[in-house]
mmCIF file of N, CA and C in Angstrom:
data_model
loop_
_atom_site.group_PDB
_atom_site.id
_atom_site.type_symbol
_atom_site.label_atom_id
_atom_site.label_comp_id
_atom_site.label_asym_id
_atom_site.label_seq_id
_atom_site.Cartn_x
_atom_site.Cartn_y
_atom_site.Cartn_z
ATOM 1 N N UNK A 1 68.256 147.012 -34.393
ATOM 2 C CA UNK A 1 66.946 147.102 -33.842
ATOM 3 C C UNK A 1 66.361 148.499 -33.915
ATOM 4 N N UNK A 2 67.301 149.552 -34.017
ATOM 5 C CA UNK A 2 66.545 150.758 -33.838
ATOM 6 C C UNK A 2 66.054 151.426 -35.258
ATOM 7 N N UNK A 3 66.685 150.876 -36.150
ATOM 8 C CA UNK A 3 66.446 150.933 -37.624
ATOM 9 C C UNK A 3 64.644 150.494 -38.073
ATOM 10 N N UNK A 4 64.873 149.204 -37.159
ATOM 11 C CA UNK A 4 63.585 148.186 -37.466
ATOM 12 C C UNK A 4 62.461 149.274 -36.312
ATOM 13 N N UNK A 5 62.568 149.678 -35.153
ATOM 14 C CA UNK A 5 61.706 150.148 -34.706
ATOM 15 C C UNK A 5 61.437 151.011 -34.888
ATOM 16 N N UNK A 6 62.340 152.051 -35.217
ATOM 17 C CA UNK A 6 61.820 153.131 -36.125
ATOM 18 C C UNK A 6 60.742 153.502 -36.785
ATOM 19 N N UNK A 7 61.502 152.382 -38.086
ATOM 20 C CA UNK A 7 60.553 152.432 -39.260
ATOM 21 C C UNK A 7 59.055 151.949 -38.587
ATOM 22 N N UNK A 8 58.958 151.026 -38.273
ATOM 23 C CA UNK A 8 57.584 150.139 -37.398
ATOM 24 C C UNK A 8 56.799 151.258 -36.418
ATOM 25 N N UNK A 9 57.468 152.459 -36.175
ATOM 26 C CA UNK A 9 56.676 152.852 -35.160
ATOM 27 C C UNK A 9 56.370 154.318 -35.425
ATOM 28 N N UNK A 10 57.444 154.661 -36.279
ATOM 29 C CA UNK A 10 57.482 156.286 -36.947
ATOM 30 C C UNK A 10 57.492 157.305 -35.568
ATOM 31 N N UNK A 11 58.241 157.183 -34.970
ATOM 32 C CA UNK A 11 58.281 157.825 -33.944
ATOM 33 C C UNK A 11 58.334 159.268 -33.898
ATOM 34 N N UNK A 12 57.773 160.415 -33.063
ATOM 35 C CA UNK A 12 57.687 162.277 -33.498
ATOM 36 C C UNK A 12 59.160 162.139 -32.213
ATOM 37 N N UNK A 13 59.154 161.412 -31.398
ATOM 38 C CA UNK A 13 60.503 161.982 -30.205
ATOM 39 C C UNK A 13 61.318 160.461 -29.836
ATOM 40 N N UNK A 14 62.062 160.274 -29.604
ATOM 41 C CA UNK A 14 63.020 159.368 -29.299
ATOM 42 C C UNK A 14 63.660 159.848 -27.801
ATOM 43 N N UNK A 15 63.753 158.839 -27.177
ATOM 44 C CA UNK A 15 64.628 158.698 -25.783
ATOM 45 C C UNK A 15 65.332 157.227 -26.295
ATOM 46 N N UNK A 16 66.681 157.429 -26.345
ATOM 47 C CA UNK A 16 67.962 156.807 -26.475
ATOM 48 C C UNK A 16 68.136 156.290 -25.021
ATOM 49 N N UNK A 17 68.141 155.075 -24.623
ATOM 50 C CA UNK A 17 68.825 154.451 -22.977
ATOM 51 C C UNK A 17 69.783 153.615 -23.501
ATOM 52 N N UNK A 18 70.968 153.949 -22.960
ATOM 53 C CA UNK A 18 71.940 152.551 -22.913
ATOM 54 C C UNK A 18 73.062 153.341 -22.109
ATOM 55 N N UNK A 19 74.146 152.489 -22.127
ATOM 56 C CA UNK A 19 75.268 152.742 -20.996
ATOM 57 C C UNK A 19 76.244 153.570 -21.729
ATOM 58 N N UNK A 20 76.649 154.205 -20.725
ATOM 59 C CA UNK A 20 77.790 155.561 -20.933
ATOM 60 C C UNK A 20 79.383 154.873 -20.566
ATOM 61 N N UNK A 21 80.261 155.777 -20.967
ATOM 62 C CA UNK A 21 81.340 155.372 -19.903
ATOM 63 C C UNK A 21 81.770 156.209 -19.085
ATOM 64 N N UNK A 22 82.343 155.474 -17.960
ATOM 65 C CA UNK A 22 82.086 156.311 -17.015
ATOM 66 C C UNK A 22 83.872 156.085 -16.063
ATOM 67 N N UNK A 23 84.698 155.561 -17.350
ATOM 68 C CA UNK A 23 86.139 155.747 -16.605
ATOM 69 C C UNK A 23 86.782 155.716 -17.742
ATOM 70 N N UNK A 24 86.643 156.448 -18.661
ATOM 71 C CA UNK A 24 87.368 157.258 -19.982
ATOM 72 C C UNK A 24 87.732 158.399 -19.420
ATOM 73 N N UNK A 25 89.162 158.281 -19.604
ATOM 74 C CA UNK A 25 89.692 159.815 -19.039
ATOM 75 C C UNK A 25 89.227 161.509 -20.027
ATOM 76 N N UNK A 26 88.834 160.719 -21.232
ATOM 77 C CA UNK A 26 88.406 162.193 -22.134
ATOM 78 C C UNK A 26 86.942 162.033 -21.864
ATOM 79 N N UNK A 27 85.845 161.357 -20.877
ATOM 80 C CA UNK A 27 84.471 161.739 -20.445
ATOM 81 C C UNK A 27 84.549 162.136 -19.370
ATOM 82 N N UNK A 28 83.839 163.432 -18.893
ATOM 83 C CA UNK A 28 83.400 163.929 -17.634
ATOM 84 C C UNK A 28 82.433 162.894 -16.689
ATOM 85 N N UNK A 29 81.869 161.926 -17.037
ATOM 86 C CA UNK A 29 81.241 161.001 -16.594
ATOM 87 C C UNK A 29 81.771 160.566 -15.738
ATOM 88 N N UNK A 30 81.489 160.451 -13.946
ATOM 89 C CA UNK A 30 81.862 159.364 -13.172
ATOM 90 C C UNK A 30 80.663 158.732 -12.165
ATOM 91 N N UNK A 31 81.171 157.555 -12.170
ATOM 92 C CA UNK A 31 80.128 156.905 -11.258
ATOM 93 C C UNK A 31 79.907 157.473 -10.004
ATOM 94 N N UNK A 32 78.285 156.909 -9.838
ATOM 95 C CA UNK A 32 77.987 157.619 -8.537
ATOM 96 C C UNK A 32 77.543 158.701 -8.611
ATOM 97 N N UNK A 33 77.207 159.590 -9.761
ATOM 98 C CA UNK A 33 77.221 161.037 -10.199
ATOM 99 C C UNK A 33 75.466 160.992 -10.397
ATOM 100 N N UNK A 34 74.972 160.012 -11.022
ATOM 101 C CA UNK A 34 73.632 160.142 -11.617
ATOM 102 C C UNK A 34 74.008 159.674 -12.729
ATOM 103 N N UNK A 35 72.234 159.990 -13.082
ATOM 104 C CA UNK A 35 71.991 159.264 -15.232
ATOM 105 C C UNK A 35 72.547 160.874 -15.721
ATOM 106 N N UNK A 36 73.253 159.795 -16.680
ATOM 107 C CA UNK A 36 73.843 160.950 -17.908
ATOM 108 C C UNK A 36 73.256 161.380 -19.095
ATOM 109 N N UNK A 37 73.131 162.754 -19.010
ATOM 110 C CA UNK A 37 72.895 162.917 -20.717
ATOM 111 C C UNK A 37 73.445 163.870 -21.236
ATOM 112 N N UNK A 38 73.939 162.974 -23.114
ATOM 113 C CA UNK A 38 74.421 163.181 -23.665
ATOM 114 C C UNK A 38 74.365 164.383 -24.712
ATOM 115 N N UNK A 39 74.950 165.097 -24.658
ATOM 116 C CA UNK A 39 74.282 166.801 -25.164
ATOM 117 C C UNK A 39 74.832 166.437 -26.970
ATOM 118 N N UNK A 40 75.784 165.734 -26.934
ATOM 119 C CA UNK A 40 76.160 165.376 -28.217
ATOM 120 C C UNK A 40 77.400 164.251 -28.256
ATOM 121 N N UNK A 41 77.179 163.778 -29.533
ATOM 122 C CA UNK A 41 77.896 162.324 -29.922
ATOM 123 C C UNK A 41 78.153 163.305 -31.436
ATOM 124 N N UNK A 42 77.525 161.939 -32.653
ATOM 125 C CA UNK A 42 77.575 162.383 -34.207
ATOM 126 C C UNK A 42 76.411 163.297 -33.932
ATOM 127 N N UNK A 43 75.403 163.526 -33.007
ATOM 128 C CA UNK A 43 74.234 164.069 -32.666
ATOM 129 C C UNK A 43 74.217 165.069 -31.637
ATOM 130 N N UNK A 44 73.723 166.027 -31.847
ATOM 131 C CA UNK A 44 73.105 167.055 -30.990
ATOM 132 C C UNK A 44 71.622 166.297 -30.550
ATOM 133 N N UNK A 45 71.442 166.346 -28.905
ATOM 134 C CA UNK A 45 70.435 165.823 -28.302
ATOM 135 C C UNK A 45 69.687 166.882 -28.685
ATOM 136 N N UNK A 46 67.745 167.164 -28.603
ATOM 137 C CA UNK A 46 67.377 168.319 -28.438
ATOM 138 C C UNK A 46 67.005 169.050 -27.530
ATOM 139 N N UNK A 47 67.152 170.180 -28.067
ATOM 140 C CA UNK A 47 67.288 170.972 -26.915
ATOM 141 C C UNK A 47 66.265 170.794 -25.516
ATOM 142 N N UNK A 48 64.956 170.900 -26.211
ATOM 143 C CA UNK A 48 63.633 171.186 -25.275
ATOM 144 C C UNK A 48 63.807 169.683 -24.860
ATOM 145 N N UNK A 49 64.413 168.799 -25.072
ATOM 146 C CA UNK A 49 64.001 167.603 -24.476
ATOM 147 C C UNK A 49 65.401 167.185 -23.502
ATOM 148 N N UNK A 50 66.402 167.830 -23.375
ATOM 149 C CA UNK A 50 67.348 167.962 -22.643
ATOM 150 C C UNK A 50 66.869 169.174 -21.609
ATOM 151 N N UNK A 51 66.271 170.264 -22.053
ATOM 152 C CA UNK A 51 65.788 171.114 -21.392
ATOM 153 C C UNK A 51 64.678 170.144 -20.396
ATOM 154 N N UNK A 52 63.954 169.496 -20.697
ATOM 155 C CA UNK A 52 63.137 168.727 -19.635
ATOM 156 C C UNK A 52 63.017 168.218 -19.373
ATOM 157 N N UNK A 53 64.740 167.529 -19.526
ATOM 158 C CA UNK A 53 65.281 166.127 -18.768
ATOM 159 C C UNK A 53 65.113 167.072 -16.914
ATOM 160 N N UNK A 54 66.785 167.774 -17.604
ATOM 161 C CA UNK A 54 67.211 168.505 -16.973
ATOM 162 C C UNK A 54 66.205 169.191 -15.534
ATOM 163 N N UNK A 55 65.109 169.741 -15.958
ATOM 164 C CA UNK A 55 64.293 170.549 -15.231
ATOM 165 C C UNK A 55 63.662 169.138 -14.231
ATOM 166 N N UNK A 56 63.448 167.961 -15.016
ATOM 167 C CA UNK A 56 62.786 166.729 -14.117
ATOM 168 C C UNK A 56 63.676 166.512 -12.783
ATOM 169 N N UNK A 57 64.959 166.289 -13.435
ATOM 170 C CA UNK A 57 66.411 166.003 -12.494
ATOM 171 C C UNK A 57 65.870 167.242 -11.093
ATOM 172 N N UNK A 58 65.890 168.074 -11.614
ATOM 173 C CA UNK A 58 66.378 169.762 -10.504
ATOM 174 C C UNK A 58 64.617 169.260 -9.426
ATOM 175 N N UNK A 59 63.534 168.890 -10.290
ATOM 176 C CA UNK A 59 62.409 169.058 -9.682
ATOM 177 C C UNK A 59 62.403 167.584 -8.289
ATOM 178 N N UNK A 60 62.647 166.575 -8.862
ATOM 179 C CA UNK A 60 62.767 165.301 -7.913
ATOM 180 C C UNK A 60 63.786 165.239 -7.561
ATOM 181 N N UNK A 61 64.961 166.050 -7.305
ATOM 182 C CA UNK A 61 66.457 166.324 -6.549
ATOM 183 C C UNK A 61 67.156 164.669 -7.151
ATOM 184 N N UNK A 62 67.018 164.448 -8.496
ATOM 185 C CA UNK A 62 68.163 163.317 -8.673
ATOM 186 C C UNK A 62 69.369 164.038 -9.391
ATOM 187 N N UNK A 63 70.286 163.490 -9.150
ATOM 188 C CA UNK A 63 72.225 163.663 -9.639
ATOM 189 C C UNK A 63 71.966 163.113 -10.969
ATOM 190 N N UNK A 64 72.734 164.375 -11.897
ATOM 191 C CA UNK A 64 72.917 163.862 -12.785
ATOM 192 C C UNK A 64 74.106 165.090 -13.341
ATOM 193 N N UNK A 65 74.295 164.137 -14.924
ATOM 194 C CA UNK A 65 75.569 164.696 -15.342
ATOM 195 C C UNK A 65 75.560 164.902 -16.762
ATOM 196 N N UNK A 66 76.603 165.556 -17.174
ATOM 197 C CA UNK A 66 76.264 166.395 -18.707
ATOM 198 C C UNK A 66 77.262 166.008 -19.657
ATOM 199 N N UNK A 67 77.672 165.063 -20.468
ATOM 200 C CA UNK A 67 78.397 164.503 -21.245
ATOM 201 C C UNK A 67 78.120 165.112 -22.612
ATOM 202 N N UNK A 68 79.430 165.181 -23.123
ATOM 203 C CA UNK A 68 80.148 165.697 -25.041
ATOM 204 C C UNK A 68 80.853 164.696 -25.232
ATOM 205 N N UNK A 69 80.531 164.267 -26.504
ATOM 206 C CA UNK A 69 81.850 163.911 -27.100
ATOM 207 C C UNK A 69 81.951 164.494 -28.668
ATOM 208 N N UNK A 70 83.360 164.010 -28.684
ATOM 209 C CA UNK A 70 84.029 164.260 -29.968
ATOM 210 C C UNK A 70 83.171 163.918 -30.963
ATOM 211 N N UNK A 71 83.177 162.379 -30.953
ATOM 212 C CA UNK A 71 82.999 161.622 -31.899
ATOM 213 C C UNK A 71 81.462 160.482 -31.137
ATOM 214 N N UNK A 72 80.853 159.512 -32.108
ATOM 215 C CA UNK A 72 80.719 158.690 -31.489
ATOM 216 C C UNK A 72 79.880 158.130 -31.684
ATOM 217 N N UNK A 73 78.713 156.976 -31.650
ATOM 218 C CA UNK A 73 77.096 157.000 -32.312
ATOM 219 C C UNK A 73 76.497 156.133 -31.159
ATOM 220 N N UNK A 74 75.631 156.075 -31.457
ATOM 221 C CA UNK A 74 74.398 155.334 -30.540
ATOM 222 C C UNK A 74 73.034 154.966 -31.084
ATOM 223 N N UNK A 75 72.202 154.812 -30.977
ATOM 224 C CA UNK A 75 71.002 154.033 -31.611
ATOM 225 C C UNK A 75 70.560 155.132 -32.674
ATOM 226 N N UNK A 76 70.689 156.633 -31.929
ATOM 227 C CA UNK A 76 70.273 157.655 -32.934
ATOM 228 C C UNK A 76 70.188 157.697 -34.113
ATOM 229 N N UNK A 77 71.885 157.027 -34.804
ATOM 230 C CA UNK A 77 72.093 156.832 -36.021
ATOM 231 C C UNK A 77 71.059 156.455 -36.870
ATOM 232 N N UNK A 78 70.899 154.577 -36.296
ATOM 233 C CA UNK A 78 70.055 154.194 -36.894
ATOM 234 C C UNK A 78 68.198 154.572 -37.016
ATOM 235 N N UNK A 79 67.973 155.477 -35.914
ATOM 236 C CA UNK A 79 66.891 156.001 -35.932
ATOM 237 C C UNK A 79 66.675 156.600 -37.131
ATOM 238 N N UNK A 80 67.885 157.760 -37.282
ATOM 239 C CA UNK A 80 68.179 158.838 -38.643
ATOM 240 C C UNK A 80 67.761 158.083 -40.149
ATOM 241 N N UNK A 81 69.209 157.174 -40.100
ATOM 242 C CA UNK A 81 68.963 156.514 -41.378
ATOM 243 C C UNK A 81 67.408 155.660 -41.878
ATOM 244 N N UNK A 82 66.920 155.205 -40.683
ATOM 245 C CA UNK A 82 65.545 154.880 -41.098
ATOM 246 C C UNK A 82 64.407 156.000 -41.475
ATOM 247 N N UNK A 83 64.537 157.175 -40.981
ATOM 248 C CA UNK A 83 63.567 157.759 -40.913
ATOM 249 C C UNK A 83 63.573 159.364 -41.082
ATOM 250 N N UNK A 84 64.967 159.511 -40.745
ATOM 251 C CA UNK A 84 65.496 161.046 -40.984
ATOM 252 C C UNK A 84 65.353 161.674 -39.637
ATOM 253 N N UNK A 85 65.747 162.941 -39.469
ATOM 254 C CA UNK A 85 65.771 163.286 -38.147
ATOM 255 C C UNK A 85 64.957 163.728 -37.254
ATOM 256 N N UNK A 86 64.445 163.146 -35.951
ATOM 257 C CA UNK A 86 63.743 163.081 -34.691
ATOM 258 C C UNK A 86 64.229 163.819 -33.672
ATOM 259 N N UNK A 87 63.586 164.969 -33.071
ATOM 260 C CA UNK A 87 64.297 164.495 -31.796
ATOM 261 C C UNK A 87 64.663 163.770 -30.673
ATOM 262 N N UNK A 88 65.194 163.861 -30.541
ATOM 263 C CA UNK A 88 66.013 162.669 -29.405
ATOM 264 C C UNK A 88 66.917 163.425 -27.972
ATOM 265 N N UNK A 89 66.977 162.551 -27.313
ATOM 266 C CA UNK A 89 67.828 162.467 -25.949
ATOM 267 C C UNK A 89 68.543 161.547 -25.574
ATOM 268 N N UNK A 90 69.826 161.352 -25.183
ATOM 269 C CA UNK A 90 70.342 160.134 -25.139
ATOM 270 C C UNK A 90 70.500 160.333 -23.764
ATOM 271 N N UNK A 91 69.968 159.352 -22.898
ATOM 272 C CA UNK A 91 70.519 158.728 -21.229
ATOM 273 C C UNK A 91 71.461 157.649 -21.399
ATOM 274 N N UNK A 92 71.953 157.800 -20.400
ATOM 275 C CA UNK A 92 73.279 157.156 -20.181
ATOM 276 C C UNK A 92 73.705 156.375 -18.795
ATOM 277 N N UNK A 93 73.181 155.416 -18.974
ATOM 278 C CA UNK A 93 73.342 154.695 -17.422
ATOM 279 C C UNK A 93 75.209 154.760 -17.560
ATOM 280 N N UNK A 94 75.910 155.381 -16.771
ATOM 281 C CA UNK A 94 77.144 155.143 -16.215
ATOM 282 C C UNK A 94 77.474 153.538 -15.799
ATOM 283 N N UNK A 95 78.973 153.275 -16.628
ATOM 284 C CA UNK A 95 79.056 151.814 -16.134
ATOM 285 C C UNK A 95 81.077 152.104 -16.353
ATOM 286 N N UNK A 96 81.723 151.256 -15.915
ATOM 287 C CA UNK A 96 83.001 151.017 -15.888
ATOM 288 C C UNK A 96 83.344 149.649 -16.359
ATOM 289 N N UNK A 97 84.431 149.561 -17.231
ATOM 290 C CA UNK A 97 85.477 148.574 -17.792
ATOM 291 C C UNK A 97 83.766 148.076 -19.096
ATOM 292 N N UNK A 98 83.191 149.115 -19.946
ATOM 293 C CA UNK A 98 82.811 148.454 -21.062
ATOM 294 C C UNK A 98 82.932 147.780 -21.738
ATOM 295 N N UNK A 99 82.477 146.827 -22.546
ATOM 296 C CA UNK A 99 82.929 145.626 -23.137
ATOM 297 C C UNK A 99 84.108 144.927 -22.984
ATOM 298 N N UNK A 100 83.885 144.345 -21.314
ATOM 299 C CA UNK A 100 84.122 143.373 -20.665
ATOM 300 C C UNK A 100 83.757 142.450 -20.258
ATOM 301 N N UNK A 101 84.175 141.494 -19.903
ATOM 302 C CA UNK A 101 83.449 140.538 -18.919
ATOM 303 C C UNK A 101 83.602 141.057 -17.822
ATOM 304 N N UNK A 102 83.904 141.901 -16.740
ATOM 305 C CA UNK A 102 83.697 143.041 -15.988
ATOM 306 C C UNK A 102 83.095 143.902 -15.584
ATOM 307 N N UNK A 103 82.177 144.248 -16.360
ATOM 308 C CA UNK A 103 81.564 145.819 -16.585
ATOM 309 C C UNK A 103 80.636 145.771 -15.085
ATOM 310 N N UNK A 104 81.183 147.513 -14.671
ATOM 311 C CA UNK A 104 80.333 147.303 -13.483
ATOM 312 C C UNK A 104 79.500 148.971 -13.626
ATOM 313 N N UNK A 105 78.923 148.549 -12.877
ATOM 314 C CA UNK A 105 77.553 149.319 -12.704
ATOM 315 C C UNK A 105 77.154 150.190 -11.051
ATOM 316 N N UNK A 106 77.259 151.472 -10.877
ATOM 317 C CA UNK A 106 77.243 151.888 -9.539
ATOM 318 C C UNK A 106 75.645 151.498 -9.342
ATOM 319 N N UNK A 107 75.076 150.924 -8.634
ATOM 320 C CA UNK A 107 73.821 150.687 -8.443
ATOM 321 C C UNK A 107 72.644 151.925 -7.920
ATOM 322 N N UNK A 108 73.452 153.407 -7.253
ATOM 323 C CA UNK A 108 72.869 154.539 -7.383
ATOM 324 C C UNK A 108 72.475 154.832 -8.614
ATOM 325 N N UNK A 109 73.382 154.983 -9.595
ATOM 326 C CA UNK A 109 73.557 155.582 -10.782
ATOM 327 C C UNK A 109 72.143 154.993 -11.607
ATOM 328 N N UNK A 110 72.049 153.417 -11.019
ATOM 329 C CA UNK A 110 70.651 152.570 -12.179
ATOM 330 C C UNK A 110 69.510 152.812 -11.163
ATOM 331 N N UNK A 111 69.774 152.973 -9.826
ATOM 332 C CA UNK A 111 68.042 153.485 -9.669
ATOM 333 C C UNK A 111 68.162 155.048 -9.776
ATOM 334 N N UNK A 112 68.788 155.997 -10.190
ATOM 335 C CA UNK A 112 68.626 157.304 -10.605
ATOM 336 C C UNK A 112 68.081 157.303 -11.892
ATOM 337 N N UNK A 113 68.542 156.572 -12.711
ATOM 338 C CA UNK A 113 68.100 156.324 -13.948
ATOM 339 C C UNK A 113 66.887 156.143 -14.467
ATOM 340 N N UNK A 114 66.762 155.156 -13.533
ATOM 341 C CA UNK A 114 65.348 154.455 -13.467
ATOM 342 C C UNK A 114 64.042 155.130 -12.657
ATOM 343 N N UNK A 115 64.228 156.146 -12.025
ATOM 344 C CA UNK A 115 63.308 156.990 -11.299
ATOM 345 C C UNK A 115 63.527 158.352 -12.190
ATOM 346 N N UNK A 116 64.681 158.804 -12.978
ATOM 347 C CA UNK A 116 64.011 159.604 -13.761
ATOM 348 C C UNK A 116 63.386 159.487 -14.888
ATOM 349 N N UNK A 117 63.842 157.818 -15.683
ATOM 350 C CA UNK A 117 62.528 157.716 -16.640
ATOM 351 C C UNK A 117 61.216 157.781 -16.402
ATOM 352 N N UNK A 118 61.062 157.133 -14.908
ATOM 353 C CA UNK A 118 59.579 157.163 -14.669
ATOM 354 C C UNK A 118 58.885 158.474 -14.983
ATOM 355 N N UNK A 119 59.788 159.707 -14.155
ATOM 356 C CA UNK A 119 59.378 160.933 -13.793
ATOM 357 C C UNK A 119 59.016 161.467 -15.264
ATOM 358 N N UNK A 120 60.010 161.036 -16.137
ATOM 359 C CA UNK A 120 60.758 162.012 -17.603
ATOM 360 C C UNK A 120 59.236 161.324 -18.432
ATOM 361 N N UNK A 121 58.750 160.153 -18.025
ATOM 362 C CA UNK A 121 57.993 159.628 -19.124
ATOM 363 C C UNK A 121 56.384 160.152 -18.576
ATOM 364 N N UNK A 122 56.471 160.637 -17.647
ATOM 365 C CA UNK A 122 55.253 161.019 -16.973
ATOM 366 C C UNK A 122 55.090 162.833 -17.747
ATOM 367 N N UNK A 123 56.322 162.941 -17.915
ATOM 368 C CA UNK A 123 56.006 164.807 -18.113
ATOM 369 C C UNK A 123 55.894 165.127 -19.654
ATOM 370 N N UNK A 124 55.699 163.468 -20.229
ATOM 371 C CA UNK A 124 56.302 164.186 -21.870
ATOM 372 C C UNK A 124 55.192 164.309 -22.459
#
């Protein structure tokens, strides 16, 4: 889908939402912490738009948290390959036991999430 919307929409900035993990012993991620974002995967987030995640978080006092990884991909990819590179931000709703029939969700963590998109989509 992100291939197809891409191309369809030619986007100048990208905001990445989907779920993080948040009980991998090699992620700093834990529930209850806030929305996460991801400073890097196969991707470096950008800067100014991590820069004003970040500054939204500090301004409306929501928790949040700062995730690396090694390795890893997310919609970005396919953003790239459609279109070449955007900047982007990846949020990360925190969730536990991923691709499970399990998977749980701290319910702080999704209205933090969800009150800083509002905020994040108001300042961009």
């Amino acid at each position: 889908g992100a291939q197809a919307a891409a191309r369809y929409l030619n986007p100048e900035k990208v905001v990445i939402i989907d779920v993080t993990y948040a009980d991998d012993p090699r992620s700093s991620i834990k529930p209850g912490r806030g929305v996460s974002f991801c400073i890097k995967d196969d991707f470096f987030s950008n800067k100014n738009m991590l820069n004003q995640a970040i500054e939204v978080c500090e301004e409306q006092k929501l928790d949040y948290q700062l995730e690396v990884l090694v390795s890893g991909k997310s919609d970005v990819a396919g953003v790239h390959t459609a279109i070449g590179a955007v900047p982007h931000l990846f949020v990360g709703i925190p969730i536990r036991k991923m691709h499970t029939a399990y998977e749980e969700i701290n319910y702080q963590d999704f209205v933090t999430t969800l009150d800083f998109l509002r905020h994040f989509a108001k300042s961009l």
